[in-house]
């Protein structure tokens, strides 16, 4: 298949082109790992702001749970859609850029929100955009790594999400 063709091309490449390809692969992996760390960090933003939302905006514990559930549901529903778009030939660079811009915009607007319904809407939009990252990053890793290094690479992705969550 496609990956076998990619592997065969690597073995036929002149050494200087192979080194450039390897360097691009390392840069791509670094970007994917950093993206996953920031994704993990974002997943902790809402719980980290619970106390401030309660005291500053008078939001109840039930509403805080609703914010988290809204984001989680939209994230869960949108992940397969983002993955299907990538599988059907949409540019993964464009998809991940749209997801990152939507995610960043929703996060910035959350800092300006004062009404519970605006926060809920933005948390849902945040989940929708955040859901783009994992399936697209994983599909990129599947394409740029050799079969024998995929498990380790996916393990590093998971580790980076936990590192981001712990920051």
Coordinates of N, CA and C in Angstrom, one line a residue:
X1 N 0.8 -1.2 0.0 CA 0.0 0.0 0.0 C 0.8 1.3 0.0
X2 N 0.2 2.3 0.4 CA 0.9 3.6 0.4 C 2.1 3.6 1.3
X3 N 2.0 3.1 2.5 CA 3.1 3.1 3.4 C 4.3 2.3 2.9
X4 N 4.0 1.1 2.3 CA 5.0 0.3 1.7 C 5.8 1.1 0.6
X5 N 5.0 1.8 -0.2 CA 5.6 2.7 -1.2 C 6.5 3.7 -0.6
X6 N 6.1 4.3 0.5 CA 6.9 5.3 1.2 C 8.2 4.7 1.7
X7 N 8.1 3.5 2.3 CA 9.2 2.9 2.8 C 10.2 2.5 1.7
X8 N 9.7 2.0 0.6 CA 10.6 1.7 -0.5 C 11.3 2.9 -1.1
X9 N 10.6 4.0 -1.1 CA 11.2 5.3 -1.6 C 12.3 5.7 -0.7
X10 N 12.2 5.5 0.6 CA 13.2 5.9 1.5 C 14.5 5.1 1.3
X11 N 14.3 3.8 1.0 CA 15.5 3.0 0.8 C 16.2 3.3 -0.6
X12 N 15.5 3.9 -1.5 CA 16.1 4.2 -2.8 C 16.6 5.6 -2.9
X13 N 16.3 6.4 -1.8 CA 16.7 7.8 -1.8 C 18.2 7.9 -1.7
X14 N 18.8 8.9 -2.4 CA 20.3 9.2 -2.1 C 20.4 9.7 -0.6
X15 N 21.6 9.5 -0.1 CA 21.8 9.7 1.4 C 21.4 11.2 1.8
X16 N 21.8 12.2 1.0 CA 21.5 13.6 1.3 C 20.0 13.8 1.4
X17 N 19.3 13.3 0.4 CA 17.8 13.4 0.4 C 17.2 12.7 1.6
X18 N 17.7 11.5 1.9 CA 17.2 10.7 3.0 C 17.4 11.5 4.3
X19 N 18.6 12.1 4.5 CA 18.8 12.9 5.7 C 17.9 14.0 5.8
X20 N 17.6 14.7 4.7 CA 16.6 15.9 4.7 C 15.2 15.4 5.1
X21 N 14.9 14.2 4.5 CA 13.6 13.6 4.9 C 13.5 13.3 6.3
X22 N 14.6 12.7 6.9 CA 14.6 12.3 8.3 C 14.5 13.5 9.2
X23 N 15.2 14.6 8.7 CA 15.1 15.8 9.5 C 13.7 16.4 9.5
X24 N 13.0 16.4 8.4 CA 11.6 16.9 8.3 C 10.7 16.0 9.2
X25 N 11.0 14.7 9.2 CA 10.2 13.8 10.0 C 10.4 14.1 11.5
X26 N 11.6 14.4 11.9 CA 11.9 14.7 13.3 C 11.2 16.1 13.7
X27 N 11.3 17.0 12.8 CA 10.6 18.3 13.1 C 9.1 18.1 13.2
X28 N 8.5 17.3 12.2 CA 7.1 17.0 12.3 C 6.7 16.3 13.6
X29 N 7.5 15.4 14.0 CA 7.2 14.7 15.3 C 7.3 15.7 16.4
X30 N 8.3 16.5 16.4 CA 8.4 17.5 17.5 C 7.2 18.4 17.6
X31 N 6.7 18.8 16.4 CA 5.5 19.7 16.4 C 4.3 18.9 16.9
X32 N 4.2 17.6 16.5 CA 3.1 16.8 16.9 C 3.1 16.6 18.4
X33 N 4.3 16.3 19.0 CA 4.5 16.1 20.4 C 4.1 17.4 21.2
X34 N 4.6 18.6 20.7 CA 4.3 19.8 21.3 C 2.8 20.1 21.3
X35 N 2.1 19.8 20.2 CA 0.7 20.0 20.0 C -0.1 19.2 21.0
X36 N 0.4 17.9 21.2 CA -0.3 17.0 22.2 C -0.1 17.5 23.6
X37 N 1.1 18.1 23.9 CA 1.3 18.6 25.2 C 0.4 19.8 25.5
X38 N 0.2 20.7 24.5 CA -0.7 21.8 24.7 C -2.1 21.3 24.8
X39 N -2.5 20.3 24.0 CA -3.8 19.7 24.2 C -4.1 19.2 25.6
X40 N -3.1 18.5 26.2 CA -3.2 18.1 27.5 C -3.4 19.2 28.5
X41 N -2.6 20.3 28.3 CA -2.7 21.5 29.1 C -4.1 22.1 29.0
X42 N -4.6 22.2 27.8 CA -6.0 22.8 27.6 C -7.0 22.0 28.4
X43 N -6.9 20.7 28.4 CA -7.9 19.8 29.1 C -7.9 20.1 30.6
X44 N -6.9 20.7 31.1 CA -6.8 21.1 32.5 C -7.2 22.5 32.8
X45 N -7.4 23.3 31.7 CA -7.8 24.7 32.0 C -9.1 24.9 32.7
X46 N -10.1 24.2 32.3 CA -11.4 24.3 32.9 C -11.4 24.0 34.4
X47 N -10.9 22.8 34.8 CA -10.8 22.5 36.2 C -10.0 23.5 37.0
X48 N -8.9 24.0 36.3 CA -8.1 25.0 37.0 C -8.8 26.3 37.3
X49 N -9.8 26.6 36.5 CA -10.6 27.8 36.7 C -11.9 27.7 37.5
X50 N -12.2 26.5 38.0 CA -13.4 26.3 38.7 C -13.6 27.2 39.8
X51 N -12.6 27.4 40.7 CA -12.8 28.3 41.8 C -13.0 29.7 41.4
X52 N -12.3 30.2 40.4 CA -12.5 31.6 39.9 C -13.9 31.7 39.3
X53 N -14.4 30.7 38.6 CA -15.7 30.8 38.0 C -16.8 30.9 39.1
X54 N -16.6 30.1 40.1 CA -17.5 30.1 41.2 C -17.5 31.4 41.9
X55 N -16.4 31.9 42.3 CA -16.3 33.2 43.1 C -16.6 34.4 42.3
X56 N -16.1 34.5 41.1 CA -16.2 35.7 40.3 C -17.5 35.8 39.5
X57 N -18.0 34.7 39.0 CA -19.2 34.7 38.2 C -20.4 34.1 38.9
X58 N -20.2 33.5 40.1 CA -21.3 32.9 40.8 C -21.8 31.6 40.1
X59 N -21.0 30.9 39.4 CA -21.4 29.7 38.7 C -21.4 28.5 39.7
X60 N -22.5 27.8 39.6 CA -22.7 26.6 40.5 C -21.8 25.4 40.1
X61 N -21.7 24.5 41.0 CA -20.9 23.3 40.8 C -21.6 22.5 39.7
X62 N -22.9 22.5 39.6 CA -23.7 21.8 38.6 C -23.3 22.4 37.2
X63 N -23.3 23.8 37.1 CA -23.0 24.4 35.9 C -21.5 24.2 35.4
X64 N -20.6 24.1 36.4 CA -19.2 23.8 36.1 C -19.2 22.4 35.5
X65 N -19.9 21.4 36.0 CA -20.0 20.1 35.4 C -20.6 20.1 34.1
X66 N -21.6 21.0 33.8 CA -22.2 21.1 32.5 C -21.2 21.6 31.5
X67 N -20.4 22.6 31.9 CA -19.3 23.1 31.0 C -18.4 22.0 30.6
X68 N -17.9 21.2 31.6 CA -17.0 20.1 31.3 C -17.7 19.0 30.4
X69 N -18.9 18.7 30.7 CA -19.6 17.7 29.9 C -19.9 18.2 28.5
X70 N -20.2 19.5 28.3 CA -20.4 20.0 27.0 C -19.2 19.9 26.1
X71 N -18.0 20.3 26.7 CA -16.8 20.2 26.0 C -16.5 18.8 25.6
X72 N -16.6 17.9 26.6 CA -16.3 16.4 26.4 C -17.2 15.8 25.3
X73 N -18.5 16.1 25.3 CA -19.4 15.6 24.3 C -19.1 16.1 22.9
X74 N -18.8 17.4 22.8 CA -18.5 17.9 21.5 C -17.2 17.4 21.0
X75 N -16.2 17.2 21.9 CA -14.9 16.6 21.5 C -15.1 15.2 21.1
X76 N -15.9 14.4 21.8 CA -16.1 13.0 21.4 C -16.9 12.9 20.1
X77 N -17.8 13.7 19.9 CA -18.6 13.7 18.6 C -17.8 14.1 17.4
X78 N -17.0 15.1 17.6 CA -16.2 15.7 16.5 C -15.0 15.0 16.1
X79 N -14.4 14.3 17.0 CA -13.1 13.5 16.7 C -13.2 12.7 15.5
X80 N -14.2 11.8 15.4 CA -14.4 10.9 14.2 C -14.7 11.7 12.9
X81 N -15.3 12.8 13.1 CA -15.6 13.7 11.9 C -14.3 14.3 11.3
X82 N -13.5 14.8 12.2 CA -12.2 15.3 11.8 C -11.3 14.2 11.2
X83 N -11.3 13.0 11.8 CA -10.6 11.9 11.2 C -11.1 11.5 9.8
X84 N -12.4 11.5 9.7 CA -13.0 11.1 8.4 C -12.6 12.1 7.3
X85 N -12.6 13.4 7.7 CA -12.2 14.4 6.7 C -10.8 14.2 6.3
X86 N -9.9 13.9 7.2 CA -8.5 13.6 6.9 C -8.4 12.4 6.0
X87 N -9.2 11.3 6.3 CA -9.1 10.1 5.5 C -9.6 10.3 4.1
X88 N -10.6 11.2 3.9 CA -11.2 11.4 2.6 C -10.4 12.4 1.7
X89 N -9.2 12.7 2.2 CA -8.4 13.5 1.3 C -8.3 15.0 1.6
X90 N -9.0 15.5 2.6 CA -8.8 16.9 3.0 C -7.4 17.1 3.5
X91 N -6.8 18.3 3.2 CA -5.5 18.6 3.6 C -5.4 18.5 5.1
X92 N -4.5 17.7 5.6 CA -4.4 17.6 7.1 C -3.8 18.9 7.6
X93 N -2.9 19.5 6.9 CA -2.4 20.8 7.3 C -3.5 21.8 7.5
X94 N -4.4 21.9 6.5 CA -5.5 22.8 6.6 C -6.4 22.4 7.8
X95 N -6.7 21.1 7.9 CA -7.6 20.7 9.0 C -7.0 21.0 10.3
X96 N -5.7 20.7 10.5 CA -5.1 21.0 11.8 C -5.0 22.5 12.1
X97 N -4.8 23.3 11.0 CA -4.7 24.7 11.2 C -6.1 25.3 11.6
X98 N -7.2 24.8 10.9 CA -8.5 25.2 11.3 C -8.9 24.9 12.7
X99 N -8.5 23.6 13.1 CA -8.8 23.2 14.5 C -8.0 24.1 15.5
X100 N -6.7 24.3 15.2 CA -5.9 25.1 16.1 C -6.4 26.6 16.2
X101 N -6.8 27.2 15.1 CA -7.3 28.5 15.1 C -8.6 28.6 15.8
X102 N -9.5 27.6 15.6 CA -10.8 27.6 16.3 C -10.6 27.4 17.8
X103 N -9.7 26.5 18.1 CA -9.4 26.2 19.5 C -8.8 27.4 20.2
X104 N -7.8 28.1 19.6 CA -7.2 29.3 20.2 C -8.2 30.4 20.3
X105 N -9.1 30.6 19.3 CA -10.1 31.7 19.3 C -11.1 31.4 20.5
X106 N -11.5 30.2 20.6 CA -12.5 29.8 21.6 C -11.8 30.1 23.0
X107 N -10.6 29.7 23.1 CA -9.9 29.8 24.4 C -9.7 31.3 24.8
X108 N -9.3 32.1 23.8 CA -9.2 33.6 24.1 C -10.5 34.2 24.5
X109 N -11.6 33.8 23.7 CA -12.9 34.4 24.0 C -13.4 33.9 25.4
X110 N -13.0 32.7 25.8 CA -13.4 32.2 27.1 C -12.9 33.2 28.2
X111 N -11.8 33.7 28.0 CA -11.2 34.7 29.0 C -12.0 36.0 29.1
X112 N -12.8 36.2 28.1 CA -13.6 37.5 28.1 C -15.1 37.2 28.4
X113 N -15.5 36.0 28.6 CA -16.9 35.6 28.8 C -17.3 35.9 30.3
X114 N -18.5 36.4 30.4 CA -19.1 36.7 31.8 C -20.4 36.0 32.0
X115 N -21.0 35.5 31.0 CA -22.3 34.8 31.2 C -22.2 33.3 31.0
X116 N -22.9 32.6 31.8 CA -22.8 31.1 31.8 C -23.1 30.5 30.4
X117 N -24.1 31.0 29.7 CA -24.4 30.5 28.4 C -23.3 30.7 27.4
X118 N -22.6 31.8 27.5 CA -21.5 32.1 26.6 C -20.3 31.2 26.9
X119 N -20.1 31.0 28.2 CA -19.0 30.0 28.6 C -19.4 28.6 28.1
X120 N -20.6 28.2 28.3 CA -21.0 26.9 27.8 C -20.8 26.8 26.3
X121 N -21.3 27.7 25.5 CA -21.1 27.7 24.1 C -19.7 27.7 23.7
X122 N -18.8 28.5 24.3 CA -17.4 28.5 24.0 C -16.7 27.2 24.4
X123 N -17.1 26.6 25.5 CA -16.5 25.3 25.9 C -16.9 24.2 24.9
X124 N -18.1 24.3 24.4 CA -18.5 23.3 23.3 C -17.7 23.5 22.0
X125 N -17.6 24.8 21.6 CA -16.8 25.1 20.4 C -15.3 24.7 20.6
X126 N -14.8 24.9 21.9 CA -13.5 24.5 22.2 C -13.3 23.0 22.0
X127 N -14.2 22.3 22.5 CA -14.2 20.8 22.3 C -14.3 20.4 20.9
X128 N -15.1 21.0 20.1 CA -15.2 20.8 18.7 C -13.9 21.0 18.0
X129 N -13.2 22.1 18.3 CA -11.9 22.4 17.6 C -10.8 21.5 18.2
X130 N -10.8 21.3 19.5 CA -9.8 20.5 20.1 C -9.8 19.1 19.6
X131 N -10.9 18.6 19.2 CA -11.1 17.2 18.7 C -10.3 17.0 17.4
X132 N -9.9 18.0 16.8 CA -9.2 17.9 15.5 C -7.8 17.3 15.7
X133 N -7.2 17.6 16.8 CA -5.8 17.4 17.0 C -5.4 15.9 17.1
X134 N -6.0 15.2 17.9 CA -5.6 13.8 18.1 C -5.7 12.9 16.8
X135 N -6.9 12.9 16.2 CA -6.9 12.0 15.0 C -6.0 12.5 13.9
X136 N -5.8 13.8 13.7 CA -5.0 14.2 12.6 C -3.5 14.0 13.0
X137 N -3.1 14.3 14.2 CA -1.7 14.0 14.6 C -1.4 12.5 14.5
X138 N -2.3 11.7 14.9 CA -2.1 10.3 14.8 C -2.0 9.8 13.3
X139 N -2.8 10.4 12.5 CA -2.7 9.9 11.0 C -1.4 10.4 10.4
X140 N -0.9 11.6 10.9 CA 0.4 12.0 10.4 C 1.5 11.1 10.9
X141 N 1.4 10.7 12.1 CA 2.5 9.8 12.7 C 2.4 8.5 12.0
X142 N 1.2 8.0 11.7 CA 1.1 6.7 10.9 C 1.8 6.8 9.6
X143 N 1.8 7.9 9.0 CA 2.4 8.1 7.6 C 3.9 8.3 7.7
X144 N 4.4 8.9 8.7 CA 5.8 9.3 8.7 C 6.7 8.4 9.5
X145 N 6.1 7.4 10.2 CA 7.0 6.5 11.0 C 7.0 5.1 10.4
X146 N 8.1 4.5 10.6 CA 8.2 3.1 10.2 C 7.4 2.2 11.2
X147 N 6.9 1.1 10.7 CA 6.0 0.2 11.5 C 6.6 -0.1 12.9
X148 N 7.9 -0.4 12.9 CA 8.6 -0.8 14.2 C 8.7 0.3 15.2
X149 N 8.5 1.6 14.8 CA 8.6 2.7 15.7 C 7.3 3.4 16.1
X150 N 6.2 2.9 15.5 CA 4.9 3.5 15.7 C 4.4 3.4 17.2
X151 N 4.6 2.3 17.8 CA 4.2 2.1 19.2 C 4.8 3.1 20.1
X152 N 6.1 3.2 20.0 CA 6.9 4.2 20.8 C 6.4 5.6 20.5
X153 N 6.2 5.9 19.3 CA 5.8 7.3 18.9 C 4.4 7.6 19.5
X154 N 3.5 6.6 19.3 CA 2.2 6.9 19.9 C 2.3 6.9 21.4
X155 N 3.2 6.2 22.0 CA 3.4 6.3 23.5 C 3.9 7.6 23.9
X156 N 4.8 8.2 23.1 CA 5.3 9.6 23.4 C 4.2 10.6 23.2
X157 N 3.3 10.4 22.2 CA 2.2 11.3 22.1 C 1.3 11.3 23.4
X158 N 1.0 10.1 23.9 CA 0.2 9.9 25.1 C 1.0 10.6 26.3
X159 N 2.3 10.3 26.4 CA 3.0 10.9 27.5 C 3.0 12.4 27.4
X160 N 3.1 13.0 26.2 CA 3.1 14.4 26.1 C 1.8 15.0 26.5
X161 N 0.7 14.3 26.2 CA -0.6 14.8 26.7 C -0.6 14.9 28.2
X162 N -0.1 13.8 28.9 CA 0.0 13.8 30.3 C 0.9 14.8 30.9
X163 N 2.0 15.0 30.2 CA 3.0 16.1 30.6 C 2.2 17.5 30.6
X164 N 1.5 17.7 29.5 CA 0.8 18.9 29.4 C -0.3 19.1 30.4
X165 N -0.9 18.0 30.8 CA -2.0 18.0 31.8 C -1.4 18.3 33.2
X166 N -0.1 17.9 33.4 CA 0.5 18.2 34.7 C 1.2 19.5 34.8
X167 N 1.2 20.3 33.8 CA 1.9 21.6 33.9 C 1.0 22.6 34.6

